[in-house]
PDB file of C-alpha atoms in Angstrom:
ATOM      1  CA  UNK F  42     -17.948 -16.178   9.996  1.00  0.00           C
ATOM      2  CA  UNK F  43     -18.346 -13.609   7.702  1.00  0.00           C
ATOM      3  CA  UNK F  44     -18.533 -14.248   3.639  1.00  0.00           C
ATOM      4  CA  UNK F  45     -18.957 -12.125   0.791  1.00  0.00           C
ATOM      5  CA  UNK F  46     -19.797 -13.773  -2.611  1.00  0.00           C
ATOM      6  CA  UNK F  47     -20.062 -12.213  -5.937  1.00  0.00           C
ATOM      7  CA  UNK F  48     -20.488 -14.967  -8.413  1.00  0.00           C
ATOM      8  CA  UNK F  49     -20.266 -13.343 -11.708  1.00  0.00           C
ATOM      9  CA  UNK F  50     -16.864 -12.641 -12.248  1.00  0.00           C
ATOM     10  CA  UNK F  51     -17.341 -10.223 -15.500  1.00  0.00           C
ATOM     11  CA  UNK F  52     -20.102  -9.287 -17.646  1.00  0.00           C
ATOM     12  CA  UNK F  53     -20.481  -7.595 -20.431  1.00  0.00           C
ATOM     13  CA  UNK F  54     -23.019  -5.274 -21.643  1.00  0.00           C
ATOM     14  CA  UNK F  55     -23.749  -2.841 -24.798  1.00  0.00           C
ATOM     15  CA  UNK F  56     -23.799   0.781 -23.546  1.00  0.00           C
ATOM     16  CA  UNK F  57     -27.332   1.867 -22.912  1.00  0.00           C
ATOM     17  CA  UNK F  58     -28.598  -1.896 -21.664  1.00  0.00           C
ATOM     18  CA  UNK F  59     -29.550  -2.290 -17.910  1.00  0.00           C
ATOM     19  CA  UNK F  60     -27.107  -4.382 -16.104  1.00  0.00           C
ATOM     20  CA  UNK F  61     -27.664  -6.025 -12.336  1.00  0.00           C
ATOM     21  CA  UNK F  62     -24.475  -6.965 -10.467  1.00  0.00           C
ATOM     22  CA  UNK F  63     -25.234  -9.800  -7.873  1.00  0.00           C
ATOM     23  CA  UNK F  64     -23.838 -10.039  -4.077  1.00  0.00           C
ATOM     24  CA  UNK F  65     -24.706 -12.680  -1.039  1.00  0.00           C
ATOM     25  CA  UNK F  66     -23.736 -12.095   2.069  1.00  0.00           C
ATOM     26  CA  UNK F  67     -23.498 -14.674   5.270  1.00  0.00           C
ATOM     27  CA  UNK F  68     -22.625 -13.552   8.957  1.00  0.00           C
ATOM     28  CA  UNK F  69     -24.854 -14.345  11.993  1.00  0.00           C
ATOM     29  CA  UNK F  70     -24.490 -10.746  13.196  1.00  0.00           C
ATOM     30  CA  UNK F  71     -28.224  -9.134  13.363  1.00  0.00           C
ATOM     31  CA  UNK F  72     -26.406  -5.883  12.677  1.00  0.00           C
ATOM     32  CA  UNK F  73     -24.157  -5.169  10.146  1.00  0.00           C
ATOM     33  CA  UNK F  74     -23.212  -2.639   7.253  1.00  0.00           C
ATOM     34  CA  UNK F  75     -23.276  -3.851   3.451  1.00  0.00           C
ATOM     35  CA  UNK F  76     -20.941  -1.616   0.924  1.00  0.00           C
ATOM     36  CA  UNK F  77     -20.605  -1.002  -2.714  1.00  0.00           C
ATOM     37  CA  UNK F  78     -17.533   0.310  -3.936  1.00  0.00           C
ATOM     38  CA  UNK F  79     -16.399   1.003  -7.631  1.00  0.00           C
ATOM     39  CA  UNK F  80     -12.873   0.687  -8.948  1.00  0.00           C
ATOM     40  CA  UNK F  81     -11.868   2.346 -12.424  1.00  0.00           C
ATOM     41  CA  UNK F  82      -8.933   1.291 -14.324  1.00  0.00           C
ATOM     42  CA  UNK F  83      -7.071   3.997 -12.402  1.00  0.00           C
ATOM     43  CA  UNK F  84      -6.980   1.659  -9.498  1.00  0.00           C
ATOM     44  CA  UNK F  85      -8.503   3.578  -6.358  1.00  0.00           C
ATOM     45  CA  UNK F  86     -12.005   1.865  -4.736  1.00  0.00           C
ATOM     46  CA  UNK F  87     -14.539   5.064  -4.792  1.00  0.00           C
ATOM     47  CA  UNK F  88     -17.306   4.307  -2.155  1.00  0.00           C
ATOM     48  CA  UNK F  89     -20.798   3.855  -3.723  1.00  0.00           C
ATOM     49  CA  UNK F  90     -23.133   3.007  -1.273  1.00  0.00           C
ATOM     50  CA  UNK F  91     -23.585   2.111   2.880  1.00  0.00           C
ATOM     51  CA  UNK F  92     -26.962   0.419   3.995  1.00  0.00           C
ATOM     52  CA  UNK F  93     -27.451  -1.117   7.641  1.00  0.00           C
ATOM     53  CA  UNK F  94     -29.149  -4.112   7.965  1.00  0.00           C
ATOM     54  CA  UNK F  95     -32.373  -2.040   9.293  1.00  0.00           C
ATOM     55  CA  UNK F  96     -33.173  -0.298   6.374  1.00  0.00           C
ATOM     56  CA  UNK F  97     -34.460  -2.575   3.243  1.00  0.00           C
ATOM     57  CA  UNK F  98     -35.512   0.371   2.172  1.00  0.00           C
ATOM     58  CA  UNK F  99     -34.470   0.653  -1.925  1.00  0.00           C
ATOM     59  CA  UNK F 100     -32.297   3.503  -2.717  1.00  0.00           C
ATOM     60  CA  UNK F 101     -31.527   4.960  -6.127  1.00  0.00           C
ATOM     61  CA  UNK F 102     -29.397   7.458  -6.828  1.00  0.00           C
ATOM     62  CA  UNK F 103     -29.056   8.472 -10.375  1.00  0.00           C
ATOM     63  CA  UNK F 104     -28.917   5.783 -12.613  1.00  0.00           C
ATOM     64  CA  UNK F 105     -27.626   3.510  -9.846  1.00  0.00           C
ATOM     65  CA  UNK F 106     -30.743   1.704  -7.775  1.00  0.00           C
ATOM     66  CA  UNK F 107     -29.295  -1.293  -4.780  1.00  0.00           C
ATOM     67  CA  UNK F 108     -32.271  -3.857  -3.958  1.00  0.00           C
ATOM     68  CA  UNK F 109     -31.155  -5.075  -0.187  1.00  0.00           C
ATOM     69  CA  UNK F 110     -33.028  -7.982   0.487  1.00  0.00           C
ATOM     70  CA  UNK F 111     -32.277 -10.059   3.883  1.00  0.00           C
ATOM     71  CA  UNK F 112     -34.383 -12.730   3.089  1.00  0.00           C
ATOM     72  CA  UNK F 113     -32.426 -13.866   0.765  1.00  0.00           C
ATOM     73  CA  UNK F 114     -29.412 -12.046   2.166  1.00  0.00           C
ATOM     74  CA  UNK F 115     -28.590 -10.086  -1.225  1.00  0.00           C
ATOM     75  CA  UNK F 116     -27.928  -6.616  -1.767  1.00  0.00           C
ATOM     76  CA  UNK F 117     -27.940  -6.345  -5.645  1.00  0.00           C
ATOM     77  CA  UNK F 118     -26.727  -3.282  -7.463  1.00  0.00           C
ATOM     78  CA  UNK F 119     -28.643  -2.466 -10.772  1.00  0.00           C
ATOM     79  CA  UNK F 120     -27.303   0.344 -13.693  1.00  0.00           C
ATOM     80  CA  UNK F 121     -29.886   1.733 -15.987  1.00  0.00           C
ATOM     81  CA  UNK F 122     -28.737   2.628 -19.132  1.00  0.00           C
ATOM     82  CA  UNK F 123     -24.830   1.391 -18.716  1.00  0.00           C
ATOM     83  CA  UNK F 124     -22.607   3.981 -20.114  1.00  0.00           C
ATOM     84  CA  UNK F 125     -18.634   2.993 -21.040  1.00  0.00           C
ATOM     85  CA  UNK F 126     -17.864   5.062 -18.121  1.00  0.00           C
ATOM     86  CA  UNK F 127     -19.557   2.312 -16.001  1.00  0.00           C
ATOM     87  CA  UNK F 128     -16.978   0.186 -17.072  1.00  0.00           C
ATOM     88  CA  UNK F 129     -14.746  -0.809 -13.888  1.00  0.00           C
ATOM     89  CA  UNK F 130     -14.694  -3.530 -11.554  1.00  0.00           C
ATOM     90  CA  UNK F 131     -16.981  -3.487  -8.744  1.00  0.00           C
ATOM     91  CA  UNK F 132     -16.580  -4.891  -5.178  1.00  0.00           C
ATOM     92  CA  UNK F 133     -19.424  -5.487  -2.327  1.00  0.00           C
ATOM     93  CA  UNK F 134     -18.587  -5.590   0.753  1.00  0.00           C
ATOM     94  CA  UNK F 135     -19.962  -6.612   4.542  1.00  0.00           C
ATOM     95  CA  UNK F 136     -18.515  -5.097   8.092  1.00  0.00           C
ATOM     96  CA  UNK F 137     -20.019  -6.116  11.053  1.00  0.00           C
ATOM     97  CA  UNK F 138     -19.691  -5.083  14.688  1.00  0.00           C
ATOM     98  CA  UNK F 139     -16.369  -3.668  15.430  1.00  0.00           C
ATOM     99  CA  UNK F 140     -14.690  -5.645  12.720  1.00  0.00           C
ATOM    100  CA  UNK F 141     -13.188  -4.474   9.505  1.00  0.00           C
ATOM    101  CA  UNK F 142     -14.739  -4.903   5.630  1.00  0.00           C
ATOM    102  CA  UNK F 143     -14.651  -8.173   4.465  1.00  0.00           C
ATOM    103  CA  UNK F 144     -14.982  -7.892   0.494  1.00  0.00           C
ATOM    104  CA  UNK F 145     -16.169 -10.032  -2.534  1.00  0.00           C
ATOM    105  CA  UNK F 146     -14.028 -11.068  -5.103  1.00  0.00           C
ATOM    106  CA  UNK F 147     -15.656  -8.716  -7.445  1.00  0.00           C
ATOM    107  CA  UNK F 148     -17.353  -8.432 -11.249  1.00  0.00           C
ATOM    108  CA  UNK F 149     -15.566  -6.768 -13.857  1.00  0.00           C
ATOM    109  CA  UNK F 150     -18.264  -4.618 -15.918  1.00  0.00           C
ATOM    110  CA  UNK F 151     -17.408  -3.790 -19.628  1.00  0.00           C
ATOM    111  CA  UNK F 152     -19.803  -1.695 -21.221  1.00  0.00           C
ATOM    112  CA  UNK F 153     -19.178  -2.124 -25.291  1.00  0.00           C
ATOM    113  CA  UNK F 154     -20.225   1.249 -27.073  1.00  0.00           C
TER     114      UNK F 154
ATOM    115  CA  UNK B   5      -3.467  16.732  -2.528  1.00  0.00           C
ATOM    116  CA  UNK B   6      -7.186  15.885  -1.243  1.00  0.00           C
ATOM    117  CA  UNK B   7      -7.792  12.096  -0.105  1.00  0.00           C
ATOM    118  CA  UNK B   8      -5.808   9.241  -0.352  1.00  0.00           C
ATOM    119  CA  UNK B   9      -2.294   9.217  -2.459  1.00  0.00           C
ATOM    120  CA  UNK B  10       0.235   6.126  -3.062  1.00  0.00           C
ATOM    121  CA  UNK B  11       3.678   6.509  -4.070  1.00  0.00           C
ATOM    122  CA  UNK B  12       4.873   4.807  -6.235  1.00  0.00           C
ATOM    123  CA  UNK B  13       1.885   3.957  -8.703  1.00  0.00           C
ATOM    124  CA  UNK B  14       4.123   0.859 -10.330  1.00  0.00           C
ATOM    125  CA  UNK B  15       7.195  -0.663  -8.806  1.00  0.00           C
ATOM    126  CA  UNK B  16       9.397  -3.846 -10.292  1.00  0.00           C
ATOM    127  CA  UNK B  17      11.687  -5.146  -7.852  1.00  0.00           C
ATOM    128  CA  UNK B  18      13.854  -8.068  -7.594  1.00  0.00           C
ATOM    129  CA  UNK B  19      13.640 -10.692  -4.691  1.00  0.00           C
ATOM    130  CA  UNK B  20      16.678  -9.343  -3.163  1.00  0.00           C
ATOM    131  CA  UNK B  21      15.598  -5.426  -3.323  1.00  0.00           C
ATOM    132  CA  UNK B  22      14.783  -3.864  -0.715  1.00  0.00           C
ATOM    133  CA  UNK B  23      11.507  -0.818  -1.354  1.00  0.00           C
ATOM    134  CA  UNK B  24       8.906   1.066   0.355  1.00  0.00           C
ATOM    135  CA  UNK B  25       5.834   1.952  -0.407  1.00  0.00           C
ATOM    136  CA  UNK B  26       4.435   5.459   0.818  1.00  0.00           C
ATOM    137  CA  UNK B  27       0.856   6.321   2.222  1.00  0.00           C
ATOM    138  CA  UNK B  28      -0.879  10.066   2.558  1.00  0.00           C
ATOM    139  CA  UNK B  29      -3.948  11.009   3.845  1.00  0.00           C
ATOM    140  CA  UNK B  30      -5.510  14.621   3.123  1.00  0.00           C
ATOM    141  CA  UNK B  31      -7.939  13.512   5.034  1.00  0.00           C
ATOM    142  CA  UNK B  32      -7.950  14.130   8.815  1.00  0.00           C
ATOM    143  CA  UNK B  33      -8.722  10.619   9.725  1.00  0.00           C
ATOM    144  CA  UNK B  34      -7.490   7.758  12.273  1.00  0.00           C
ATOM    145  CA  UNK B  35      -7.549   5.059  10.860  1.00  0.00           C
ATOM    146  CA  UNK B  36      -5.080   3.533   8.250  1.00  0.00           C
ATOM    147  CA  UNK B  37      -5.132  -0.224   6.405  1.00  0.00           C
ATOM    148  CA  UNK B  38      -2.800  -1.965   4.241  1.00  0.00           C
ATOM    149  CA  UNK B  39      -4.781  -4.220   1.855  1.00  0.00           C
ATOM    150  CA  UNK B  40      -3.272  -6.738  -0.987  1.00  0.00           C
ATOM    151  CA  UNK B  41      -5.609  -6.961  -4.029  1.00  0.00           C
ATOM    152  CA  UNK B  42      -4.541 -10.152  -6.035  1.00  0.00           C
ATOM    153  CA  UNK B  43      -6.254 -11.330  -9.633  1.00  0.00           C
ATOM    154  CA  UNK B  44      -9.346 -12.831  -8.629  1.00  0.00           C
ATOM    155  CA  UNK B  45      -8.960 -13.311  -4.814  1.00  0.00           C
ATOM    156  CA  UNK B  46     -10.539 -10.846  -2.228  1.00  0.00           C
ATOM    157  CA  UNK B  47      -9.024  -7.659  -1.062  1.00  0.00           C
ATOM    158  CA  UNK B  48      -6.603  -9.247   2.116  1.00  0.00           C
ATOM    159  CA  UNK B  49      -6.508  -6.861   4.905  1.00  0.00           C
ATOM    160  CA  UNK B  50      -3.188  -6.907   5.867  1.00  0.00           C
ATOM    161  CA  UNK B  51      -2.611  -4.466   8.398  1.00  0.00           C
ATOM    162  CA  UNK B  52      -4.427  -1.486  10.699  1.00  0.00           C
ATOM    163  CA  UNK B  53      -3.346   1.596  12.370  1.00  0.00           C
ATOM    164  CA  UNK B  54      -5.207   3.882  14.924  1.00  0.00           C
ATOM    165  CA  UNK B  55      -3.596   6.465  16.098  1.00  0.00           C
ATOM    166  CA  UNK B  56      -0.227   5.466  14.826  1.00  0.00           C
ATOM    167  CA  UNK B  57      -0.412   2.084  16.840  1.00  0.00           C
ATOM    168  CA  UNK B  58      -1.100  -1.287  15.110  1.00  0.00           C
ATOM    169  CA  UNK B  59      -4.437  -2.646  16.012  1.00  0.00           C
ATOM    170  CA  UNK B  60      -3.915  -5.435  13.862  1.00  0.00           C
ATOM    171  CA  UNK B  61      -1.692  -7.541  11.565  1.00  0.00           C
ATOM    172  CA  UNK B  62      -3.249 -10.384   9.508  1.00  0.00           C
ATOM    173  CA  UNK B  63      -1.081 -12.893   9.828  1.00  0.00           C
ATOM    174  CA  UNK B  64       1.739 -11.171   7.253  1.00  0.00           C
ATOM    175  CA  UNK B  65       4.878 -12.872   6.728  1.00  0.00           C
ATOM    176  CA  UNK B  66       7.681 -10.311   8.257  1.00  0.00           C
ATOM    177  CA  UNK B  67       8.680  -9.758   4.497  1.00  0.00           C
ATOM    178  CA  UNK B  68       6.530  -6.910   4.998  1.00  0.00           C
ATOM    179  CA  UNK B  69       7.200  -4.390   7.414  1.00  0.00           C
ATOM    180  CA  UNK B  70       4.473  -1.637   8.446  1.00  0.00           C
ATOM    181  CA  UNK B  71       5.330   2.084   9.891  1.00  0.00           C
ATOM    182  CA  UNK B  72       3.039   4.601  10.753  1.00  0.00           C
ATOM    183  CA  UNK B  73       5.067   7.879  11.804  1.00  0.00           C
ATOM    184  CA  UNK B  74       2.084   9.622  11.983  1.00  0.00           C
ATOM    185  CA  UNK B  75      -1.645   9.208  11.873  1.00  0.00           C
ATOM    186  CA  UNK B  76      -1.610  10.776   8.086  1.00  0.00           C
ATOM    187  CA  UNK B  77       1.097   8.412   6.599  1.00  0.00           C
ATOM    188  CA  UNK B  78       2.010   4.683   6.211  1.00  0.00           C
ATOM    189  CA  UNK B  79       4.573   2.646   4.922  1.00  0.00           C
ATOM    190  CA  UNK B  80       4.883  -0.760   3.944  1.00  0.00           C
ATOM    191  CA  UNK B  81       8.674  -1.934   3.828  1.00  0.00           C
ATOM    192  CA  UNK B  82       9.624  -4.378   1.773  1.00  0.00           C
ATOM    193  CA  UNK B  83      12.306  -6.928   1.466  1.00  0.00           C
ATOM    194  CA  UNK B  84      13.210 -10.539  -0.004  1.00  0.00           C
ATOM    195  CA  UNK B  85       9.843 -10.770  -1.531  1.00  0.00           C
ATOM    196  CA  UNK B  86       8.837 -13.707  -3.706  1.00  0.00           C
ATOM    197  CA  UNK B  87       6.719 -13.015  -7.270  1.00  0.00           C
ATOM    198  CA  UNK B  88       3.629 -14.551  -5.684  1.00  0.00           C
ATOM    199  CA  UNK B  89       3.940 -10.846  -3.239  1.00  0.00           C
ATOM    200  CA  UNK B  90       3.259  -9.246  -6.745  1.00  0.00           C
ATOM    201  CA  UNK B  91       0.037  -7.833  -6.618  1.00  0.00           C
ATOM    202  CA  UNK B  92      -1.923  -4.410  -6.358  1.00  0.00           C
ATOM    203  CA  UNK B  93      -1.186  -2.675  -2.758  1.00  0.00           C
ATOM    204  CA  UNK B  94      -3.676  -0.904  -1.697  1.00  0.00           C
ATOM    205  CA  UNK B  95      -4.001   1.938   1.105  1.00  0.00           C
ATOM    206  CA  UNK B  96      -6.757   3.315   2.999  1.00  0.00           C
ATOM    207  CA  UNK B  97      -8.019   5.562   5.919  1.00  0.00           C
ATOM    208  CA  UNK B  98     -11.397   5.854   7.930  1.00  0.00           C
ATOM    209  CA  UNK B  99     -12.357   8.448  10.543  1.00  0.00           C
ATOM    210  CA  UNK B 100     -11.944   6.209  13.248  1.00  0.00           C
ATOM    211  CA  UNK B 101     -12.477   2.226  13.869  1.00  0.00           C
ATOM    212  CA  UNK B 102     -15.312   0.913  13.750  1.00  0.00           C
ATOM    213  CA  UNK B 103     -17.230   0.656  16.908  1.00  0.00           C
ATOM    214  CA  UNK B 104     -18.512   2.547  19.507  1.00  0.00           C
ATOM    215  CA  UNK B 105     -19.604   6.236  18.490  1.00  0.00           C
ATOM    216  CA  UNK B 106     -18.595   4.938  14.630  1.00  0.00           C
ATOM    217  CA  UNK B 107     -20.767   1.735  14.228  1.00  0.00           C
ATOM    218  CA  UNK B 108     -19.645   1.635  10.069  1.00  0.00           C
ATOM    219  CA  UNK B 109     -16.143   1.307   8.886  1.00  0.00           C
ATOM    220  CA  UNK B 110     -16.183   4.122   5.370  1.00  0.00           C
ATOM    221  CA  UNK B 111     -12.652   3.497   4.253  1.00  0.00           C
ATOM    222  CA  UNK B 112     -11.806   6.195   1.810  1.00  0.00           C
ATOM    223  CA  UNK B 113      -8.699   4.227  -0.935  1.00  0.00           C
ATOM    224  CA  UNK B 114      -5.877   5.068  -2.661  1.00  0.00           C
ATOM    225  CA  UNK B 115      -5.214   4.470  -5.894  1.00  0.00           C
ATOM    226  CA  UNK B 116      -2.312   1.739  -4.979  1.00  0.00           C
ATOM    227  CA  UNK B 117       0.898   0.575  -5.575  1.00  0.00           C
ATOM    228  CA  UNK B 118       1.330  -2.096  -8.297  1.00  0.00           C
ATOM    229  CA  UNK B 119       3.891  -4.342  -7.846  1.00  0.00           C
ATOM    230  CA  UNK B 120       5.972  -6.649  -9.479  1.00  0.00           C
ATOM    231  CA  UNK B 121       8.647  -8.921  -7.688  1.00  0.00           C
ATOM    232  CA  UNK B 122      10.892 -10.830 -10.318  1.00  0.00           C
TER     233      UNK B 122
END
């Protein structure tokens, strides 16, 4: 079965402070696909990120970094220097084989100026 | 319009209404999905569309009705809900399914539909 846990519900952060969002995954697949997605007040889910479960590699982009680790089966999301834009609620999420996303229950980021 | 749009943004409806809710895609893809987003509970896929047909409904009670005229619009129909349907409907498309020559499943989301049933 496939399981997507993000066990901080909300955090809050003063604007400019670095700020990692946590996500586990479980599935026995040996391939899958690992998501970020962001959702602003306005309500839409704006796709962040896609890693397969072949590349650990670390990607940044911006001030947005995702540590993929499948040792520990985590695929973190870090912001450097949080801005109030940041602030939104933010969902990981796991597809594997032919099946559809399965999503966390995501963390609500506030980011006090 | 570019991507996904959702009309209506907020609808209030009594358990005896009767309301749709309206999908476009700018997008040129496939692939459509009906989630549910309720407070602190995972997004619930509810249905799927490819190519118009319904690859899949996720065990939805028949309160809610899915159409897909075409592959750029969906529907979800809606009648004698109960307040525990109220919740943030969300819509989304992907190129195709995932699988085969598309091994990842990029869903692109609207901005959803929220709902109220009192």
């Amino acid at each position: 079965a496939q399981k997507v846990t993000q066990a901080q519900t909300e955090i809050s952060v003063v604007e400019k402070e670095d700020v990692t969002l946590d996500c586990v995954y479980e599935t026995r697949d040996t391939t899958y696909y690992l998501f970020w997605y962001k959702q602003p007040p306005s309500g839409e889910l704006v796709f962040l990120i896609r890693r397969n479960s072949f590349d650990e590699q670390n990607e940044i982009s911006g001030r947005y970094s995702w540590n993929f680790q499948k040792s520990t089966s985590s695929f973190n999301f870090t912001i450097t220097a949080s801005q109030v834009v940041d602030s939104a609620v933010y969902f990981c999420a796991l597809q594997t084989g032919a099946n559809n996303l399965f999503f966390g229950t995501g963390t609500r980021l506030t980011v006090i100026p | 319009e570019t991507g996904v749009t959702q009309t209506p943004r907020h609808l209030v409806m009594g358990m005896t209404n009767k309301k749709s809710l309206k999908c476009e895609q700018h997008l040129g893809h496939n692939a459509m999905y009906w989630y549910k987003q309720s407070a602190k509970k995972p997004l619930e896929l509810m249905f799927v569309y490819n190519f118009k047909e319904q690859t899949e409904n996720n065990s939805v009670p028949s309160r809610f009705s899915p159409e897909c005229p075409n592959s750029s619009h969906l529907f979800l129909h809606l009648h004698t809900l109960q307040p525990e349907d109220s919740a943030l409907y969300l819509c989304a498309s992907s190129q195709d399914l995932a699988g085969g020559a598309t091994p990842y499943n990029e869903q692109f989301f609207g901005p959803g539909t929220r709902l109220t049933v009192l």
